[in-house]
Every structure is written in structure tokens, then in C-alpha cells.
GROMACS .gro file of C-alpha atoms in nm:
model
  397
    1VAL     CA    1   0.339  12.023   2.041
    2HIS     CA    2   0.393  12.438   2.118
    3HIS     CA    3   0.065  12.411   2.218
    4VAL     CA    4   0.078  12.109   2.454
    5VAL     CA    5   0.411  12.303   2.589
    6PHE     CA    6   0.228  12.590   2.660
    7ARG     CA    7  -0.079  12.419   2.885
    8GLU     CA    8   0.223  12.224   3.119
    9CYS     CA    9   0.338  12.553   3.151
   10MET     CA   10   0.022  12.768   3.239
   11LEU     CA   11  -0.079  12.413   3.441
   12CYS     CA   12   0.266  12.339   3.610
   13GLU     CA   13   0.261  12.706   3.692
   14ALA     CA   14   0.695  12.708   3.541
   15ARG     CA   15   0.717  13.038   3.560
   16ASP     CA   16   0.771  12.995   3.932
   17PHE     CA   17   1.074  12.782   3.892
   18CYS     CA   18   1.221  12.861   3.596
   19GLY     CA   19   1.109  13.193   3.501
   20SER     CA   20   1.031  13.401   3.228
   21VAL     CA   21   1.319  13.446   2.977
   22ASP     CA   22   1.261  13.028   3.000
   23VAL     CA   23   0.988  12.989   2.945
   24PHE     CA   24   0.980  13.209   2.642
   25ALA     CA   25   1.237  13.034   2.491
   26LEU     CA   26   1.066  12.698   2.510
   27LEU     CA   27   0.793  12.771   2.410
   28VAL     CA   28   1.038  12.892   2.085
   29ALA     CA   29   1.202  12.553   2.090
   30ALA     CA   30   0.836  12.353   2.079
   31ILE     CA   31   0.805  12.566   1.804
   32CYS     CA   32   1.135  12.468   1.658
   33HIS     CA   33   1.227  12.152   1.764
   34ASP     CA   34   1.098  11.943   1.414
   35VAL     CA   35   1.207  12.244   1.157
   36GLY     CA   36   1.358  12.130   0.899
   37HIS     CA   37   1.306  11.771   0.938
   38PRO     CA   38   1.389  11.537   0.636
   39GLY     CA   39   1.084  11.247   0.746
   40LEU     CA   40   1.353  11.056   0.838
   41ASN     CA   41   1.471  10.885   1.205
   42ASN     CA   42   1.885  10.968   1.313
   43GLN     CA   43   1.922  10.597   1.296
   44PHE     CA   44   1.859  10.541   0.920
   45LEU     CA   45   2.109  10.930   0.843
   46VAL     CA   46   2.296  10.770   1.039
   47GLN     CA   47   2.330  10.412   0.865
   48THR     CA   48   2.356  10.585   0.474
   49SER     CA   49   2.583  10.849   0.596
   50HIS     CA   50   2.344  11.114   0.480
   51GLU     CA   51   2.495  11.486   0.494
   52LEU     CA   52   2.362  11.530   0.809
   53ALA     CA   53   2.530  11.254   1.009
   54LEU     CA   54   2.890  11.342   0.887
   55ARG     CA   55   2.834  11.678   0.990
   56TYR     CA   56   2.713  11.666   1.299
   57ASN     CA   57   2.978  11.281   1.316
   58ASP     CA   58   2.665  11.081   1.374
   59VAL     CA   59   2.552  11.232   1.758
   60SER     CA   60   2.181  11.343   1.681
   61PRO     CA   61   2.245  11.476   1.400
   62LEU     CA   62   1.801  11.568   1.313
   63GLU     CA   63   1.818  11.782   1.658
   64SER     CA   64   2.147  11.962   1.576
   65MET     CA   65   2.005  12.050   1.237
   66HIS     CA   66   1.712  12.149   1.376
   67CYS     CA   67   1.897  12.424   1.660
   68SER     CA   68   2.076  12.551   1.358
   69ARG     CA   69   1.825  12.553   1.098
   70THR     CA   70   1.674  12.718   1.391
   71PHE     CA   71   1.926  13.019   1.471
   72ALA     CA   72   1.969  13.030   1.105
   73ILE     CA   73   1.619  13.136   1.070
   74LEU     CA   74   1.644  13.392   1.371
   75SER     CA   75   1.955  13.561   1.189
   76SER     CA   76   1.825  13.565   0.841
   77GLN     CA   77   1.681  13.953   0.876
   78PRO     CA   78   1.642  14.210   1.062
   79ASN     CA   79   1.281  14.166   1.221
   80ALA     CA   80   1.318  13.771   1.181
   81ASN     CA   81   1.552  13.752   1.568
   82ILE     CA   82   1.232  13.772   1.840
   83PHE     CA   83   1.462  13.729   2.121
   84ARG     CA   84   1.666  14.084   2.005
   85THR     CA   85   1.503  14.297   2.283
   86LEU     CA   86   1.646  14.056   2.530
   87SER     CA   87   1.942  14.184   2.732
   88ARG     CA   88   2.309  13.948   2.582
   89GLU     CA   89   2.283  13.757   2.914
   90GLN     CA   90   1.897  13.685   2.892
   91PHE     CA   91   2.009  13.590   2.476
   92ARG     CA   92   2.225  13.342   2.675
   93GLU     CA   93   2.015  13.177   2.816
   94ALA     CA   94   1.794  13.128   2.566
   95ARG     CA   95   1.976  13.050   2.314
   96GLN     CA   96   2.081  12.770   2.516
   97VAL     CA   97   1.730  12.636   2.737
   98CYS     CA   98   1.632  12.606   2.304
   99ILE     CA   99   1.922  12.442   2.193
  100GLU     CA  100   1.945  12.227   2.537
  101THR     CA  101   1.617  12.102   2.545
  102ILE     CA  102   1.577  12.034   2.114
  103LEU     CA  103   1.849  11.846   2.160
  104ASN     CA  104   1.729  11.597   2.410
  105THR     CA  105   1.432  11.568   2.197
  106ASP     CA  106   1.623  11.283   2.078
  107ASN     CA  107   1.529  10.952   2.187
  108ALA     CA  108   1.807  10.819   2.250
  109LYS     CA  109   1.864  11.034   2.601
  110HIS     CA  110   1.479  10.895   2.623
  111TRP     CA  111   1.548  10.613   2.920
  112GLU     CA  112   1.837  10.912   3.085
  113MET     CA  113   1.531  11.081   3.127
  114VAL     CA  114   1.316  10.874   3.235
  115LYS     CA  115   1.609  10.806   3.510
  116GLU     CA  116   1.651  11.203   3.612
  117LEU     CA  117   1.260  11.179   3.712
  118GLN     CA  118   1.295  10.858   3.917
  119LEU     CA  119   1.603  10.985   4.091
  120LEU     CA  120   1.435  11.343   4.155
  121TYR     CA  121   1.133  11.211   4.267
  122HIS     CA  122   1.231  10.918   4.526
  123ALA     CA  123   1.521  11.178   4.679
  124ASN     CA  124   1.278  11.416   4.760
  125SER     CA  125   0.976  11.176   4.813
  126ASP     CA  126   0.884  11.373   5.108
  127ILE     CA  127   0.862  11.732   4.980
  128PHE     CA  128   0.619  11.620   4.604
  129GLU     CA  129   0.455  11.355   4.898
  130ASN     CA  130   0.304  11.617   5.142
  131ARG     CA  131   0.248  11.900   4.843
  132GLN     CA  132  -0.120  12.110   4.942
  133ALA     CA  133  -0.362  12.075   4.735
  134LYS     CA  134  -0.357  12.483   4.442
  135SER     CA  135  -0.064  12.528   4.538
  136ARG     CA  136   0.367  12.489   4.587
  137GLY     CA  137   0.538  12.485   4.920
  138PRO     CA  138   0.840  12.650   4.919
  139ALA     CA  139   1.039  12.323   4.992
  140GLU     CA  140   0.896  12.267   4.626
  141LEU     CA  141   1.056  12.510   4.453
  142ASP     CA  142   1.324  12.593   4.614
  143LEU     CA  143   1.369  12.245   4.471
  144LEU     CA  144   1.299  12.271   4.155
  145ARG     CA  145   1.448  12.614   4.101
  146GLN     CA  146   1.839  12.378   4.185
  147VAL     CA  147   1.974  12.476   3.811
  148GLY     CA  148   2.016  12.082   3.731
  149ASN     CA  149   1.685  12.015   3.827
  150ARG     CA  150   1.524  12.373   3.667
  151ARG     CA  151   1.708  12.221   3.354
  152LEU     CA  152   1.564  11.866   3.428
  153ALA     CA  153   1.226  12.035   3.405
  154LEU     CA  154   1.264  12.280   3.074
  155ILE     CA  155   1.346  11.892   2.908
  156SER     CA  156   1.075  11.736   3.033
  157LEU     CA  157   0.843  11.975   2.947
  158LEU     CA  158   0.947  11.937   2.572
  159HIS     CA  159   0.995  11.647   2.564
  160ALA     CA  160   0.643  11.501   2.667
  161ALA     CA  161   0.485  11.718   2.504
  162ASP     CA  162   0.664  11.559   2.157
  163ILE     CA  163   0.585  11.219   2.274
  164SER     CA  164   0.224  11.335   2.392
  165ASN     CA  165   0.037  11.163   2.091
  166ALA     CA  166  -0.037  10.899   2.280
  167CYS     CA  167  -0.190  11.171   2.583
  168ARG     CA  168  -0.397  11.328   2.397
  169PRO     CA  169  -0.796  11.249   2.330
  170TRP     CA  170  -0.848  10.949   2.155
  171SER     CA  171  -0.944  11.080   1.829
  172VAL     CA  172  -0.636  11.402   1.826
  173SER     CA  173  -0.446  11.043   1.982
  174GLN     CA  174  -0.593  10.840   1.641
  175ALA     CA  175  -0.511  11.058   1.393
  176TRP     CA  176  -0.139  11.118   1.404
  177ALA     CA  177  -0.057  10.801   1.485
  178ASP     CA  178  -0.242  10.742   1.129
  179LEU     CA  179   0.014  11.032   1.017
  180VAL     CA  180   0.356  10.842   1.210
  181LEU     CA  181   0.299  10.588   1.071
  182ARG     CA  182   0.289  10.654   0.738
  183GLU     CA  183   0.601  10.825   0.753
  184PHE     CA  184   0.766  10.538   0.946
  185PHE     CA  185   0.637  10.290   0.629
  186MET     CA  186   0.710  10.569   0.302
  187GLN     CA  187   1.119  10.510   0.566
  188GLY     CA  188   1.025  10.180   0.528
  189ASP     CA  189   0.986  10.176   0.156
  190ARG     CA  190   1.280  10.331   0.135
  191GLU     CA  191   1.538  10.102   0.384
  192ARG     CA  192   1.377   9.793   0.099
  193GLN     CA  193   1.490  10.019  -0.128
  194LEU     CA  194   1.801  10.032  -0.023
  195GLY     CA  195   1.850   9.677   0.097
  196LEU     CA  196   1.880   9.846   0.451
  197PRO     CA  197   1.750   9.640   0.736
  198VAL     CA  198   1.373   9.752   0.777
  199GLN     CA  199   1.348   9.909   1.133
  200MET     CA  200   1.128   9.722   1.363
  201LEU     CA  201   0.796   9.998   1.290
  202ASN     CA  202   0.853  10.082   0.960
  203ASP     CA  203   0.747   9.753   0.802
  204GLN     CA  204   0.427   9.841   0.651
  205GLU     CA  205   0.330   9.414   0.534
  206ASN     CA  206   0.351   9.318   0.950
  207VAL     CA  207   0.328   9.630   1.155
  208ARG     CA  208  -0.065   9.621   1.321
  209LYS     CA  209  -0.127  10.010   1.428
  210PRO     CA  210  -0.319   9.853   1.722
  211CYS     CA  211  -0.028   9.641   1.810
  212SER     CA  212   0.311   9.937   1.728
  213GLN     CA  213   0.050  10.195   1.936
  214VAL     CA  214  -0.034   9.972   2.275
  215ALA     CA  215   0.352   9.850   2.293
  216PHE     CA  216   0.469  10.171   2.216
  217ILE     CA  217   0.319  10.286   2.519
  218GLU     CA  218   0.382  10.030   2.698
  219PHE     CA  219   0.700  10.094   2.662
  220VAL     CA  220   0.822  10.477   2.561
  221VAL     CA  221   0.505  10.694   2.643
  222HIS     CA  222   0.383  10.499   3.038
  223PRO     CA  223   0.758  10.508   3.248
  224PHE     CA  224   0.819  10.858   3.117
  225ASN     CA  225   0.439  10.962   3.216
  226VAL     CA  226   0.476  10.816   3.566
  227ALA     CA  227   0.810  10.958   3.675
  228HIS     CA  228   0.706  11.350   3.512
  229VAL     CA  229   0.351  11.347   3.575
  230LYS     CA  230   0.456  11.239   3.986
  231ILE     CA  231   0.695  11.531   3.938
  232PHE     CA  232   0.412  11.802   3.799
  233PRO     CA  233   0.038  11.666   3.944
  234PRO     CA  234  -0.154  11.929   3.765
  235LEU     CA  235  -0.029  11.712   3.399
  236TRP     CA  236  -0.225  11.452   3.545
  237GLU     CA  237  -0.512  11.380   3.248
  238LEU     CA  238  -0.230  11.326   3.041
  239SER     CA  239  -0.195  11.001   3.202
  240ARG     CA  240  -0.563  10.932   3.246
  241ASN     CA  241  -0.576  10.991   2.876
  242LEU     CA  242  -0.295  10.738   2.847
  243CYS     CA  243  -0.457  10.465   3.020
  244ASP     CA  244  -0.776  10.563   2.839
  245ASN     CA  245  -0.639  10.507   2.476
  246LEU     CA  246  -0.453  10.280   2.569
  247GLN     CA  247  -0.710  10.043   2.594
  248LEU     CA  248  -0.870  10.125   2.332
  249TRP     CA  249  -0.595   9.992   2.124
  250GLN     CA  250  -0.648   9.719   2.311
  251GLY     CA  251  -0.958   9.680   2.227
  252LEU     CA  252  -0.915   9.649   1.879
  253ARG     CA  253  -0.641   9.417   1.839
  254PRO     CA  254  -0.734   8.999   1.810
  255PRO     CA  255  -0.855   8.843   1.989
  256GLU     CA  256  -0.572   8.655   2.063
  257GLU     CA  257  -0.315   8.940   2.089
  258GLN     CA  258  -0.503   9.066   2.387
  259GLU     CA  259  -0.574   8.779   2.604
  260LYS     CA  260  -0.182   8.745   2.531
  261ALA     CA  261  -0.124   9.092   2.606
  262GLY     CA  262  -0.417   9.157   2.904
  263LEU     CA  263  -0.236   9.147   3.211
  264LYS     CA  264   0.029   9.357   3.173
  265VAL     CA  265  -0.167   9.629   2.986
  266ARG     CA  266  -0.420   9.565   3.296
  267SER     CA  267  -0.131   9.623   3.491
  268ILE     CA  268  -0.047   9.987   3.300
  269CYS     CA  269  -0.356  10.073   3.284
  270GLN     CA  270  -0.430  10.032   3.745
  271GLU     CA  271  -0.114  10.182   3.792
  272LEU     CA  272  -0.188  10.457   3.549
  273ILE     CA  273  -0.526  10.497   3.739
  274ALA     CA  274  -0.324  10.571   4.072
  275VAL     CA  275  -0.128  10.776   3.962
  276VAL     CA  276  -0.418  10.993   3.864
  277HIS     CA  277  -0.557  10.985   4.157
  278PHE     CA  278  -0.268  11.056   4.379
  279THR     CA  279  -0.211  11.364   4.137
  280ARG     CA  280  -0.503  11.532   4.067
  281THR     CA  281  -0.586  11.561   4.417
  282ARG     CA  282  -0.240  11.746   4.455
  283SER     CA  283  -0.340  11.944   4.098
  284SER     CA  284  -0.311  12.345   4.077
  285SER     CA  285  -0.644  12.456   3.966
  286THR     CA  286  -0.989  12.229   4.160
  287GLY     CA  287  -1.138  12.411   3.830
  288ASP     CA  288  -0.974  12.157   3.585
  289VAL     CA  289  -1.054  11.936   3.838
  290GLN     CA  290  -1.424  11.943   3.732
  291VAL     CA  291  -1.311  11.951   3.395
  292MET     CA  292  -1.161  11.622   3.395
  293GLU     CA  293  -1.490  11.504   3.653
  294SER     CA  294  -1.686  11.539   3.388
  295SER     CA  295  -1.561  11.399   3.087
  296GLN     CA  296  -1.522  11.046   3.017
  297CYS     CA  297  -1.238  10.847   3.203
  298GLY     CA  298  -1.143  10.500   3.184
  299SER     CA  299  -1.083  10.448   3.508
  300ASP     CA  300  -1.401  10.704   3.658
  301ALA     CA  301  -1.639  10.511   3.401
  302GLY     CA  302  -1.534  10.144   3.495
  303HIS     CA  303  -1.396  10.030   3.250
  304SER     CA  304  -1.057   9.999   3.317
  305ASP     CA  305  -1.048   9.633   3.314
  306VAL     CA  306  -0.879   9.610   2.950
  307ASP     CA  307  -1.198   9.262   2.873
  308ALA     CA  308  -1.533   9.555   2.867
  309LEU     CA  309  -1.338   9.676   2.584
  310SER     CA  310  -1.398   9.378   2.375
  311SER     CA  311  -1.491   9.581   2.047
  312PRO     CA  312  -1.404  10.002   2.013
  313PRO     CA  313  -1.740  10.255   1.996
  314SER     CA  314  -1.820  10.373   1.806
  315SER     CA  315  -1.589  10.679   1.723
  316VAL     CA  316  -1.363  10.458   1.729
  317ARG     CA  317  -1.451  10.209   1.385
  318GLY     CA  318  -1.458  10.543   1.149
  319HIS     CA  319  -1.180  10.818   1.164
  320GLU     CA  320  -1.250  10.972   0.800
  321GLN     CA  321  -1.375  11.268   0.979
  322HIS     CA  322  -1.092  11.331   1.263
  323GLU     CA  323  -0.932  11.567   1.059
  324THR     CA  324  -1.250  11.811   1.138
  325ASN     CA  325  -1.421  11.717   1.395
  326SER     CA  326  -1.118  11.502   1.660
  327PHE     CA  327  -1.164  11.829   1.864
  328LYS     CA  328  -1.541  11.922   1.904
  329SER     CA  329  -1.557  11.506   2.002
  330ASN     CA  330  -1.333  11.527   2.318
  331GLY     CA  331  -1.337  11.790   2.631
  332GLY     CA  332  -1.007  11.825   2.760
  333LEU     CA  333  -0.700  12.090   2.931
  334PHE     CA  334  -0.449  11.945   2.586
  335SER     CA  335  -0.763  11.894   2.337
  336LEU     CA  336  -0.846  12.248   2.205
  337PRO     CA  337  -0.634  12.595   2.359
  338ARG     CA  338  -0.970  12.776   2.511
  339LEU     CA  339  -0.728  13.117   2.617
  340SER     CA  340  -0.852  13.387   2.421
  341ARG     CA  341  -0.461  13.437   2.362
  342VAL     CA  342  -0.441  13.130   2.114
  343PRO     CA  343  -0.551  13.073   1.776
  344PRO     CA  344  -0.752  12.722   1.753
  345LEU     CA  345  -0.529  12.465   1.662
  346SER     CA  346  -0.571  12.163   1.473
  347ILE     CA  347  -0.456  11.836   1.261
  348ALA     CA  348  -0.417  12.088   0.939
  349SER     CA  349  -0.316  12.387   1.156
  350LEU     CA  350  -0.079  12.427   1.360
  351ALA     CA  351   0.008  12.835   1.356
  352PRO     CA  352  -0.212  13.165   1.312
  353PRO     CA  353  -0.414  13.177   0.976
  354SER     CA  354  -0.216  13.301   0.693
  355PRO     CA  355  -0.219  13.345   0.363
  356VAL     CA  356   0.189  13.186   0.356
  357LEU     CA  357   0.076  12.871   0.653
  358ALA     CA  358  -0.240  12.792   0.481
  359SER     CA  359  -0.081  12.688   0.243
  360VAL     CA  360   0.149  12.444   0.318
  361PRO     CA  361   0.050  12.131   0.429
  362VAL     CA  362   0.075  12.010   0.741
  363ALA     CA  363  -0.043  11.729   0.709
  364GLY     CA  364   0.147  11.559   0.461
  365ARG     CA  365   0.415  11.629   0.747
  366ARG     CA  366   0.737  11.681   0.773
  367ALA     CA  367   0.894  11.613   0.444
  368ASP     CA  368   0.857  11.907   0.253
  369SER     CA  369   0.620  12.151   0.436
  370LEU     CA  370   0.830  12.279   0.677
  371CYS     CA  371   1.150  12.220   0.439
  372GLN     CA  372   0.948  12.443   0.180
  373ALA     CA  373   0.760  12.750   0.379
  374GLU     CA  374   1.147  12.788   0.662
  375SER     CA  375   1.168  13.157   0.489
  376SER     CA  376   0.848  13.223   0.473
  377GLY     CA  377   0.556  13.077   0.656
  378PHE     CA  378   0.796  12.912   0.906
  379LEU     CA  379   0.894  13.326   0.984
  380GLN     CA  380   0.589  13.425   1.018
  381VAL     CA  381   0.536  13.196   1.370
  382LEU     CA  382   0.840  13.325   1.504
  383LEU     CA  383   0.808  13.632   1.490
  384TRP     CA  384   0.392  13.573   1.572
  385ILE     CA  385   0.518  13.399   1.915
  386ARG     CA  386   0.731  13.696   1.947
  387ARG     CA  387   0.420  13.960   1.933
  388GLU     CA  388   0.197  13.787   2.155
  389ALA     CA  389   0.503  13.689   2.395
  390LEU     CA  390   0.669  14.007   2.472
  391THR     CA  391   0.329  14.139   2.516
  392HIS     CA  392   0.120  13.922   2.674
  393ALA     CA  393   0.191  13.639   2.943
  394TRP     CA  394   0.566  13.585   2.834
  395ASN     CA  395   0.684  13.928   2.858
  396PRO     CA  396   1.076  13.809   2.979
  397GLU     CA  397   1.026  14.193   3.177
   0.00000   0.00000   0.00000
């Protein structure tokens, strides 16, 4: 998530309309947005009267805990406060950004955000549609600098990264789909043991991975992605990847399911392709466009028709090597960071290598790893972010 937020900020030149303190705080929020996550969702916590649900009155208990624990860690040691060089006013601003962006990663606020993005675009379509390639005009900058729109930009950038698994290159997206479903199924087992209704995606006896991923893209990611990329055209590769992945997941479904859902999937792909063609000409970097055009793309490679994907490619059938090879098999801006200031990221490494972090089983997801790492590995991540941010690109001064 932190990697995607960083790339989003660089591609969209976020400091032009948000400011360095806001972007720095957003990067910290990306690191902290799931700290201490128990591997259970808010609905489960509320239904079981979990301590977190009681503490936060059933209102975004997980996200509220992430915010609280983040600032508890920052104040745990004298050298842990990565905001200590900021003025009081700057710290207040950074804290507000962290809290608001993390709270808005609650999926209960997803549709409200989609509507806000759609309203912003439609109310100012003349400004967004007349944008010149490689530059943002004064009118667009003034619009995005307005307090409410700047807030929407920040929360949507983090939320986009948080649900971006479906928008990554196929091998990366598939690997994370496996991990997420594993977590869902673990919760489903607990729900069954407690006699609770098993939530829709948590029943491993009935949920089929391709079907669940197509539904997630159709009902959650696709509406948000279209609204978001129209406002931030440099992120069009996310739409391109989403289209590719939707077709690949569709191709893995049984023939009868493909036929039943084919028309809807084809309609979504056509809309995503239209967004890609419309927005990439307004992208801020011609170099990025060249990278995208040289890589595989469902819309440009001639397989936008869902029926052409009756069987997945060989790289899809076996994914036992995806944790080591996934970042080599696909190019693109959201597959692997290439900037010299950013260390390589992989599924098994979410932070710069360190003796402490090396022992944290990130691939095992959230239940124990982040909780165990809070006083050691997580603190090292924050300290690394502070060192890199304050000495390089994100110096708030």
C-alpha cells in the first residue's frame, strides 16, 4: 500500500496541490493504516462485542484503533516521533491527515467516496476534460487546492492503494487474492464455530476464487477506479491492469458462469478501456505512456473480448513461484519501485531489510506479524520513512 501511494503521489505530482506536509503524512498513514490488524473485519468485531467495538462504539473500530496505535507508537520513545521536526501547526496538520485518511479506509465509507469523486468530476468536467497533456492547468490546480477537494484527494489516494490488489500486474494481484481469501476463510471458520452467520466471502465451502474476484472488481473496485482515474489521469495504468485481471479471472470460471456473466464483464472492460484511452493522453509523463504501450495490455493486445479468454495463460495455471517471481513477470509503474530512494518491495518484504523485520512473517498476513513487530520492526519502518523523507524528496521545509 505504501508503495502504491508513493507512486500515486509521484505520478500525480501531489505536492502541487497538497503540499509536502500533507504528502509526508499520507505516506506515514499508508504504512500505518493496518497496524495491529487482527485479521477480522469490523462486522465480526461488532457482532461479537469485541473490546475494540466496545471502545469505539461500533464506529470503524479497526480504523480507529490503527490511528490510536500509530500515535501511541510515535510517542513510545524519544526518537520514535517522526514528526518531531515539524512546527506545532505542521504537526496538527499531519496528524489530521493521518487520522482522516486512515479512518476513510473503512469500506463502509467506500460508496460515499465514489459519489464524491463522481460529483467532483461532473461538476468540473470542463476543467478535467480540457487538461493539456504533461501539465495541470491553473484552473485544475486551484480546484484541487480547495480544502474539501484536497481532503478528497488525500483520502482517495490511500483508499485507492488499499483496494489496489485487483489493479496490480496479474501475478501480484493473484498472489494477494490468495492471501486475502485465506484471511477471510479463517474468519469464516471462527464465525461457524461461534454460531454466527458466515459472511458472504468467508465461506470456503462455497466461495470460488475466480467468481469472488470478478464480483469484487465488478461491484467495488471498478466504480471507484473509473471515478478516481478520471480525476487523476496519470493513474490510468491501474485501469488497464484492472481490465486485464478481470478478463483473466473471468477466463478461469466454469464455461456456464462465463456465459452468464459475459455481457456484464464485457461492458465493464469496455468502460475501462475507454477510460484508459481517454486518460493516458492526459497523463503527465510521456515516458510512462511508452512503458505502458510496450507492455501487455488487454485493450491494446486485441483480447478485450471476454470470449477470447476461454483458458488462462500458462503463467496463471501455476502460481507456486509467484512470491519470488511475480515482480519479474510483469512490467509497469505499479509492479516494482525503480527509484533509487526506494528499496525493492515484494510480497515477503514490506519494508527495508533489517534483522528485526526479516523475522516478521508478513506473508502470514496480519493476525500476529504486525502486532509482534510494533515495538521493533514497525518502529524501524517509521524511523526509516522519517530518515528518507526528511533528507530527500519529502522534506516539509
